[in-house]
PDB file of C-alpha atoms in Angstrom:
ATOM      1  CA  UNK A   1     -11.457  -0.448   7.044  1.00 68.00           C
ATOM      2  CA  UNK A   2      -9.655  -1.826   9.804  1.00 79.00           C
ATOM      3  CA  UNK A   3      -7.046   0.514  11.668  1.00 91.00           C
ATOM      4  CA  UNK A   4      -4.043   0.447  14.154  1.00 94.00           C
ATOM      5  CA  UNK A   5      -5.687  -0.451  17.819  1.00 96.00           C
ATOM      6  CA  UNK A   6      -4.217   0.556  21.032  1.00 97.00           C
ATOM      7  CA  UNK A   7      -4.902   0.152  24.584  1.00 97.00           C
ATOM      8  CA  UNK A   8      -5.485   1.767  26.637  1.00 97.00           C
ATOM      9  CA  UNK A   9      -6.050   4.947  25.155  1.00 96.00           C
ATOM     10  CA  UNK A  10      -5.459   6.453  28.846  1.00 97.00           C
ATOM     11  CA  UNK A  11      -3.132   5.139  31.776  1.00 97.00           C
ATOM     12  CA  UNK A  12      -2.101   6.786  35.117  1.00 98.00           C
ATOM     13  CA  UNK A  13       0.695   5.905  36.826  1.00 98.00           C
ATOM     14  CA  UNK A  14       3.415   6.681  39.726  1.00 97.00           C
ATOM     15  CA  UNK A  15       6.789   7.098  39.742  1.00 97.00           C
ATOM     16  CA  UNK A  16       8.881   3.851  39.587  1.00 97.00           C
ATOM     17  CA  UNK A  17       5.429   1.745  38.764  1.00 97.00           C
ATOM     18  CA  UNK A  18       5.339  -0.173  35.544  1.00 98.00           C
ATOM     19  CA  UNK A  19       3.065   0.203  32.715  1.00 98.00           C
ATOM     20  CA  UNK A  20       2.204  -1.792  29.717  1.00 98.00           C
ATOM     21  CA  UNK A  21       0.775  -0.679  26.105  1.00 98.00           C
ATOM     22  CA  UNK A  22      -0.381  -2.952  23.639  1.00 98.00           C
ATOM     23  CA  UNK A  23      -0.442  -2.258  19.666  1.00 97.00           C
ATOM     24  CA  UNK A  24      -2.755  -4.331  17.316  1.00 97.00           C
ATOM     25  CA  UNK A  25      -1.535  -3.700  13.793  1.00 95.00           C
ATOM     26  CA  UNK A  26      -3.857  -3.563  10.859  1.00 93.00           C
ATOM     27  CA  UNK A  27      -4.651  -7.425   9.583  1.00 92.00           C
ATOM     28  CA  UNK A  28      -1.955  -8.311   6.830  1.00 87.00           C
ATOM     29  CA  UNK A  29       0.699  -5.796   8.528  1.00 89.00           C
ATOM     30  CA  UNK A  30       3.913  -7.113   9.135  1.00 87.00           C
ATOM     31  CA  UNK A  31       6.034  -3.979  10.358  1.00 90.00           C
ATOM     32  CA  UNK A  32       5.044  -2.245  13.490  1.00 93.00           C
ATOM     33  CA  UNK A  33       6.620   1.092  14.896  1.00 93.00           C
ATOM     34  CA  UNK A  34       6.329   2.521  18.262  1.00 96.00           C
ATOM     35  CA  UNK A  35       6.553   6.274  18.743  1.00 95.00           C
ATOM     36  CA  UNK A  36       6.968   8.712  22.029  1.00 96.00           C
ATOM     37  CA  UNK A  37       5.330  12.129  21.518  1.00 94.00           C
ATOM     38  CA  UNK A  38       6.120  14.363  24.659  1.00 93.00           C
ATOM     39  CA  UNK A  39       3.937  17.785  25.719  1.00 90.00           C
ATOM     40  CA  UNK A  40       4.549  20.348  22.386  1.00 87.00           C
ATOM     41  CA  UNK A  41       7.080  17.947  20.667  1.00 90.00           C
ATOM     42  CA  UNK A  42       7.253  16.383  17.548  1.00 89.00           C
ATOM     43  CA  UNK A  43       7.689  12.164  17.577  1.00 92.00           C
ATOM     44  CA  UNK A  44      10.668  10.621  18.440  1.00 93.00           C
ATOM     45  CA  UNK A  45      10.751   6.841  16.573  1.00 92.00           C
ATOM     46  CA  UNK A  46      11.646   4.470  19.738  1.00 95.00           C
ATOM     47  CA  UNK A  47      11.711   0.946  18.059  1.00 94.00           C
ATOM     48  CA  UNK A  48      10.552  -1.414  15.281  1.00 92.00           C
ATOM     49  CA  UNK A  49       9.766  -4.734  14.512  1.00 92.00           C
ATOM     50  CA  UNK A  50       9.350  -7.209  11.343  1.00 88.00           C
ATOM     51  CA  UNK A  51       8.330 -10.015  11.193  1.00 88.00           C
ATOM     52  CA  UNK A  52       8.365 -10.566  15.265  1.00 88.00           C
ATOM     53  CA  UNK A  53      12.184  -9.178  15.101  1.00 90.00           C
ATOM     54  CA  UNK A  54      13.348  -6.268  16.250  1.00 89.00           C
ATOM     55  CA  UNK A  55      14.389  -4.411  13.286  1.00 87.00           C
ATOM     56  CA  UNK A  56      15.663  -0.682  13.867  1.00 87.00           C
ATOM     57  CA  UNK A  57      16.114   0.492  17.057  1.00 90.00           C
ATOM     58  CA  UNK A  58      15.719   4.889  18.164  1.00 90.00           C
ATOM     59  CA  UNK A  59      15.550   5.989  21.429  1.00 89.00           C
ATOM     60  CA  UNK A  60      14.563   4.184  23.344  1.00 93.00           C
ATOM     61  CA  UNK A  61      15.709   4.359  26.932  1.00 95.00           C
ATOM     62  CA  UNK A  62      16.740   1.014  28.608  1.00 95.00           C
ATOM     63  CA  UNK A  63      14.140   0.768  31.124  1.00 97.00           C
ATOM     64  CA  UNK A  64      11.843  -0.048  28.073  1.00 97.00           C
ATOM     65  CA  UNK A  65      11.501  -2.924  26.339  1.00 96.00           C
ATOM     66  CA  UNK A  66       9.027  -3.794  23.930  1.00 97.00           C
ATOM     67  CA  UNK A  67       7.832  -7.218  21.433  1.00 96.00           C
ATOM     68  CA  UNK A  68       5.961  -8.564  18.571  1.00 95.00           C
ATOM     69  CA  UNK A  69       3.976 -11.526  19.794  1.00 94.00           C
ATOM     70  CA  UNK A  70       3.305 -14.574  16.989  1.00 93.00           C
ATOM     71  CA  UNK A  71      -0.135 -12.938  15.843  1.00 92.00           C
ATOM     72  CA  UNK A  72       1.627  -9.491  15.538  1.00 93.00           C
ATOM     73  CA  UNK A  73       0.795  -7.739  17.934  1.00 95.00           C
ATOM     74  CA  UNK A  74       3.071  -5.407  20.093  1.00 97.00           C
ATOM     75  CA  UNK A  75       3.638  -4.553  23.690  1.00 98.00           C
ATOM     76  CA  UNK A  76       5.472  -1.857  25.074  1.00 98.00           C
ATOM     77  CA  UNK A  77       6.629  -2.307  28.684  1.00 97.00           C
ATOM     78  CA  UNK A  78       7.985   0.284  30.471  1.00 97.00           C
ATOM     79  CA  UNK A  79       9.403  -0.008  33.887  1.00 97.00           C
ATOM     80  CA  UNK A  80      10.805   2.448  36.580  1.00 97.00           C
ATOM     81  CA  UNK A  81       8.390   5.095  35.631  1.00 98.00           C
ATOM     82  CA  UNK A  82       9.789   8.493  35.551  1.00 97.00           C
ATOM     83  CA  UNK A  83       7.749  12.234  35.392  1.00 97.00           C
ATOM     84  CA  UNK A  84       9.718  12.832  32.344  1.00 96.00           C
ATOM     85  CA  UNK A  85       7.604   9.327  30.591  1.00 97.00           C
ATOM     86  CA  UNK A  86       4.818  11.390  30.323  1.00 97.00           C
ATOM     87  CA  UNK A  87       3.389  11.780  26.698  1.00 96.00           C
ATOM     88  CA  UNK A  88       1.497  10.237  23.998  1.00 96.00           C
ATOM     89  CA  UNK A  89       2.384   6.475  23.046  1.00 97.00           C
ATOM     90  CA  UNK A  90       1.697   6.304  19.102  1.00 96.00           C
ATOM     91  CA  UNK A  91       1.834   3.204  16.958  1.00 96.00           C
ATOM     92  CA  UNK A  92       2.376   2.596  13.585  1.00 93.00           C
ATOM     93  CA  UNK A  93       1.773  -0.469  11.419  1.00 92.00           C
ATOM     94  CA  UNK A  94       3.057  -0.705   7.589  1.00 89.00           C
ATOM     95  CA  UNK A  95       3.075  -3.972   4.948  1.00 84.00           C
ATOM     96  CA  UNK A  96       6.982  -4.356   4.475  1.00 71.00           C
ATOM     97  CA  UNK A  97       9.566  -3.500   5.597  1.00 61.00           C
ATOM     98  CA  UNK A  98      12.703  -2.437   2.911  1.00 54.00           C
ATOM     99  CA  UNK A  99      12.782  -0.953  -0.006  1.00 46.00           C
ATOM    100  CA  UNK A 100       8.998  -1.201  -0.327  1.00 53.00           C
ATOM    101  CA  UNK A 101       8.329   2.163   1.132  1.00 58.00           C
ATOM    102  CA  UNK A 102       5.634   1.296   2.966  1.00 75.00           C
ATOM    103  CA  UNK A 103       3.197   3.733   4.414  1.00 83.00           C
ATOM    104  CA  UNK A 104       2.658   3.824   8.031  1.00 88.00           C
ATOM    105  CA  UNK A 105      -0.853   3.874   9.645  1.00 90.00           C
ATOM    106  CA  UNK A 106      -0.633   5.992  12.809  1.00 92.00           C
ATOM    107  CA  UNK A 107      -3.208   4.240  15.707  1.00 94.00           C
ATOM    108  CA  UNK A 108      -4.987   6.502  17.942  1.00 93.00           C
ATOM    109  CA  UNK A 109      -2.401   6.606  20.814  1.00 95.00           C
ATOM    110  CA  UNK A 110      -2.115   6.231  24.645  1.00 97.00           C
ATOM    111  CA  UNK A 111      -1.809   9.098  26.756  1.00 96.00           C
ATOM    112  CA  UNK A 112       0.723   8.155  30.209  1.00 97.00           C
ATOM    113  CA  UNK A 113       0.275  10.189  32.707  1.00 97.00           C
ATOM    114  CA  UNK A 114       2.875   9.626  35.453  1.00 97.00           C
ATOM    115  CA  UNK A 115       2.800  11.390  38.520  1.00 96.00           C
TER     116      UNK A 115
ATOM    117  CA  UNK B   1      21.582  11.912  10.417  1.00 87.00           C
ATOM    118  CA  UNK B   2      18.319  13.249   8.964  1.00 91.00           C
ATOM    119  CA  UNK B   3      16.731  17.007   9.953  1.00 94.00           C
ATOM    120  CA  UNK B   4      13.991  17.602   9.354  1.00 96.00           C
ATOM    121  CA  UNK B   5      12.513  21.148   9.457  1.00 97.00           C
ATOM    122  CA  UNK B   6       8.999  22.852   9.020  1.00 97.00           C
ATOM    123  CA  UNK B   7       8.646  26.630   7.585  1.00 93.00           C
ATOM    124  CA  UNK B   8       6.365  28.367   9.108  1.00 93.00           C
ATOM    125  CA  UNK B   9       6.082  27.509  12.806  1.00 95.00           C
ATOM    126  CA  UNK B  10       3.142  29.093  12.716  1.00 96.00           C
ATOM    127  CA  UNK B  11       0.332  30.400  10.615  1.00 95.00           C
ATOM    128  CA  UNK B  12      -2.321  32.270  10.358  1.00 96.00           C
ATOM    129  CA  UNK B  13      -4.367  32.860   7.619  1.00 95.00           C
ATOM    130  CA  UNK B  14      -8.127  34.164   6.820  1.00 96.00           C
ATOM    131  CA  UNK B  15     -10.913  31.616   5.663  1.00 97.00           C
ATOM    132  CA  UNK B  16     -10.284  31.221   1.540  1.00 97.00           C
ATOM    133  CA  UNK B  17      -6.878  31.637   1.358  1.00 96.00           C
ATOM    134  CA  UNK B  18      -4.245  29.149  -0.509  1.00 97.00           C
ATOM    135  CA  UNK B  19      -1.209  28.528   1.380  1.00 95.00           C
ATOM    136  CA  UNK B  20       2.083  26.181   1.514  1.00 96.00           C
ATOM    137  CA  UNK B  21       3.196  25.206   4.550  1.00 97.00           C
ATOM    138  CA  UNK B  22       7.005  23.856   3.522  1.00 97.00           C
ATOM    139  CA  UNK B  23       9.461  20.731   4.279  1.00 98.00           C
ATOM    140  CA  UNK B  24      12.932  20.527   4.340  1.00 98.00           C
ATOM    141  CA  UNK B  25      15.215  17.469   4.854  1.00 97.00           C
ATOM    142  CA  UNK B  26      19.140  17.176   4.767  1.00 96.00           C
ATOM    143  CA  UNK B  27      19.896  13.486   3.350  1.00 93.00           C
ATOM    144  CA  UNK B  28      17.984  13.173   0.043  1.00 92.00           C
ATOM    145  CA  UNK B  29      18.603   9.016   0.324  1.00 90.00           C
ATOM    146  CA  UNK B  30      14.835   8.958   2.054  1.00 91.00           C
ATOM    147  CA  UNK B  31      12.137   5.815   1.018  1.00 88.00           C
ATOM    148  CA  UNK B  32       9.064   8.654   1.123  1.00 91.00           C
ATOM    149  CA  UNK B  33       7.646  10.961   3.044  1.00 94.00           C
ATOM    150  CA  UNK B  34       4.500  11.750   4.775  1.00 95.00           C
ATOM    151  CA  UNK B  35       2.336  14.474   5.612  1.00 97.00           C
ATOM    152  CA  UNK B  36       0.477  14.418   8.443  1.00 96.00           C
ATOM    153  CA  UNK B  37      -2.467  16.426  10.665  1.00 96.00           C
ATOM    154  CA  UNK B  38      -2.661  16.829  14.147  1.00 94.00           C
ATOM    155  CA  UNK B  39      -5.448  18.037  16.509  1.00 92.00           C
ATOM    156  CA  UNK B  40      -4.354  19.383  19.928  1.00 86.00           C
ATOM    157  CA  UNK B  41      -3.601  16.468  22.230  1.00 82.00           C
ATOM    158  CA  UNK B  42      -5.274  13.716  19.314  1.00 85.00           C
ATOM    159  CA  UNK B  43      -3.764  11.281  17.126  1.00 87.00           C
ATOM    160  CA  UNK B  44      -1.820  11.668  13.411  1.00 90.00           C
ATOM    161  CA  UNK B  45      -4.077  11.204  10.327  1.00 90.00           C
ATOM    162  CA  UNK B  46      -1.947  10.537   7.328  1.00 90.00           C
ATOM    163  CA  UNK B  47      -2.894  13.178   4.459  1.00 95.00           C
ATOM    164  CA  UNK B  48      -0.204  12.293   2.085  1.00 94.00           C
ATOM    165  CA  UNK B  49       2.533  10.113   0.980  1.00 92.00           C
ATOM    166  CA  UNK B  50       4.460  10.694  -1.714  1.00 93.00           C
ATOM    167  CA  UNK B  51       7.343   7.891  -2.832  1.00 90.00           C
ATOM    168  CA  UNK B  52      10.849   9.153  -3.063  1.00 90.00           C
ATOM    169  CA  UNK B  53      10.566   8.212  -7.287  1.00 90.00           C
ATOM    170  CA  UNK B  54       6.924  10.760  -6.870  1.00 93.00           C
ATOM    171  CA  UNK B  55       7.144  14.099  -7.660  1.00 95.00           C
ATOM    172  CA  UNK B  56       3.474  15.147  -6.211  1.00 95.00           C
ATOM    173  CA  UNK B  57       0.154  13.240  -4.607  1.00 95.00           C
ATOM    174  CA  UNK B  58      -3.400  15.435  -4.728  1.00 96.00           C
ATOM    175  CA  UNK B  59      -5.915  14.520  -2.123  1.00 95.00           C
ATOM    176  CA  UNK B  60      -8.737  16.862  -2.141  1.00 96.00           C
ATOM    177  CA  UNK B  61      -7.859  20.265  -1.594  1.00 97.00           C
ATOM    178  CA  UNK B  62      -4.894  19.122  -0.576  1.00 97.00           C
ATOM    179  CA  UNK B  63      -1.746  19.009  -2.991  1.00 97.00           C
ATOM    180  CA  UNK B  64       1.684  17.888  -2.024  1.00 97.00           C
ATOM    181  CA  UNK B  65       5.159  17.730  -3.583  1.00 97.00           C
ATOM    182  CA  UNK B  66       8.629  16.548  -3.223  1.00 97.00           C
ATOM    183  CA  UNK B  67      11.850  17.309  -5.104  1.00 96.00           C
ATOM    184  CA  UNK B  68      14.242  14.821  -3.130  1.00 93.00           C
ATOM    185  CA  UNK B  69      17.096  16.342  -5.188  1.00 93.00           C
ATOM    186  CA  UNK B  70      16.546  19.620  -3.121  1.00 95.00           C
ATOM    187  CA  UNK B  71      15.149  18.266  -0.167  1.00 96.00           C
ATOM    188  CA  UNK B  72      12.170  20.117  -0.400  1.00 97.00           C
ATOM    189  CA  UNK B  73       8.323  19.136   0.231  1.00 98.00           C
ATOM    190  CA  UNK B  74       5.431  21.650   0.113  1.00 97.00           C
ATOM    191  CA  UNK B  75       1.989  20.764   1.037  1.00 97.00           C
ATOM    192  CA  UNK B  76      -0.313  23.191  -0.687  1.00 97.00           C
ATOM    193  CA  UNK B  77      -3.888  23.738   0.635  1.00 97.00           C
ATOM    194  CA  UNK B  78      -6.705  25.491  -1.428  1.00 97.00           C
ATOM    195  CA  UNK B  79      -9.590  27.535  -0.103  1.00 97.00           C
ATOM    196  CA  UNK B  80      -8.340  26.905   3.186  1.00 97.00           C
ATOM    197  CA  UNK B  81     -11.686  26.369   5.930  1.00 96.00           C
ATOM    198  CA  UNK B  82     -11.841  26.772   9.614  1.00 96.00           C
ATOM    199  CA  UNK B  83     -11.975  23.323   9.655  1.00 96.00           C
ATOM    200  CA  UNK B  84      -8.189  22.502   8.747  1.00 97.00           C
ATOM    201  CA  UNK B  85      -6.843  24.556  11.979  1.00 97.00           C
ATOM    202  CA  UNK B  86      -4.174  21.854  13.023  1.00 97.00           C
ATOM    203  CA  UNK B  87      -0.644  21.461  13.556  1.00 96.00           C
ATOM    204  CA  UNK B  88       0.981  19.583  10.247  1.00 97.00           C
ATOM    205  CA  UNK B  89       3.514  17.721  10.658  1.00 97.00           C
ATOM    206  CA  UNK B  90       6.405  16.165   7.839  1.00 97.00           C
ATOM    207  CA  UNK B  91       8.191  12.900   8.230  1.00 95.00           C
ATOM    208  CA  UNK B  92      10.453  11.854   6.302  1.00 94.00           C
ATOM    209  CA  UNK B  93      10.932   7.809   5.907  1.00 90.00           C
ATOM    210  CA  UNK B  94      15.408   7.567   6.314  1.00 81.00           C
ATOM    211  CA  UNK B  95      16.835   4.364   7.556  1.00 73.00           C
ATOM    212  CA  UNK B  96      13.338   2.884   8.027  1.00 72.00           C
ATOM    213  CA  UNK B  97      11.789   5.227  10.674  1.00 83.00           C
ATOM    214  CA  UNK B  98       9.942   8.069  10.438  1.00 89.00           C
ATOM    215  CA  UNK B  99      12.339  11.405  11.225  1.00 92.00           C
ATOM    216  CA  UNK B 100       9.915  14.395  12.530  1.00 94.00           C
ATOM    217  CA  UNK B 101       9.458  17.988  11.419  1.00 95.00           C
ATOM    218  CA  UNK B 102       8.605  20.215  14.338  1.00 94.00           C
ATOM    219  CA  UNK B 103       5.419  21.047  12.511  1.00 95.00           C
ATOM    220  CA  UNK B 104       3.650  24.426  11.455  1.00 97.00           C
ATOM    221  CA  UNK B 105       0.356  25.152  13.760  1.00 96.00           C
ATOM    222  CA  UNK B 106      -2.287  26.641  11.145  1.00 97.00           C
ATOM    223  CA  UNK B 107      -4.932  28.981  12.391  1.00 97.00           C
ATOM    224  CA  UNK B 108      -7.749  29.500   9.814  1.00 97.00           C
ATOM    225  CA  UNK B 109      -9.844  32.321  10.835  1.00 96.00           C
ATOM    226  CA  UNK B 110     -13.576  32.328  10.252  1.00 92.00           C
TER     227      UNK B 110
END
């Protein structure tokens, strides 16, 4: 079966630089969720989106910004790079978004390394 | 706002052995929640999700429950194997978004 994609799985970067990660969802997922895992922490929920809209915002700091494109789809850009960006990327697709309960698929991840 | 906390941080337990690792939330208003199994530095696999109107889900040897009223979930593993060293992690679906457990880091010992 067909799972959460997510590229790259591995990106090095400098201070201030920018980065980019994209999130294909599984086919027929409408919802996808974007989460920041730092070293020996549990996953903080940054953002959200239905539909191509954002739809619940978390912590997200403003030097991020991230989309749904038409064919679902999601990038994460992330500019001004700081040490502290370091950690896993993870993201999550689900089918529906309220009162449905949906269960979110967890893709493999992208490591950012900033230095 | 949703806590979520995970009882033991750690554990450590010879090959065989049963054990709960145990979930706690604060708001009981939660769509589901999740169980999930982490390998150092990998990715989450989903073992478990249980609906907030569920009162267990079995995969395996795996067995999981929730009584929202409480805000209690256990995940109970049986004849635990060297292979299911991990860190397991709760989330709890509240206000559409996953909310985080800090996760309890099982050691199975051959």
């Amino acid at each position: 079966a067909a799972g959460v994609i997510q590229s790259p799985r591995h990106l090095i970067k400098e201070k201030r630089e920018t980065a980019t990660l994209k999130c294909y969802p599984i086919p027929r997922h409408d919802t996808v969720y974007w989460y920041q895992q730092g070293p020996g922490q549990d996953p903080q929920f940054l953002i959200s989106f239905y539909e191509k809209m954002q739809s619940d915002k978390g912590s997200i700091p403003d030097r991020f910004s991230a989309q749904q494109f038409s064919d679902y789809h999601s990038e994460l850009n992330m500019s001004s790079l700081e040490l502290g960006d370091s950690a896993l990327y993870f993201c999550a697709s689900s089918l529906g978004r309220r009162g449905t309960g949906g269960e979110q698929y967890f893709g493999p991840g992208t490591r950012l390394t900033v230095t | 706002k949703q806590e979520v906390t995970q009882i033991p941080a750690a554990l450590s337990v010879p090959e065989g052995e049963n054990l709960v690792l145990n979930c706690s939330f604060t708001d009981s208003a939660i769509y589901n929640l999740q169980w999930f199994r982490q390998d150092p530095g990998k990715g989450l696999t989903s073992l478990l999700l249980i609906q907030s109107s569920q009162r267990e889900q079995t995969s395996g040897r795996l067995n999981a429950s929730l009584d929202k009223s409480s805000g209690r979930s256990t995940l109970y593993i049986a004849a635990s194997q060297p292979g299911d060293s991990a860190t397991y992690l709760c989330a709890v679906n509240s206000n559409y978004q996953l909310i985080w457990g800090a996760g309890t880091k099982l050691i199975i010992k051959p």
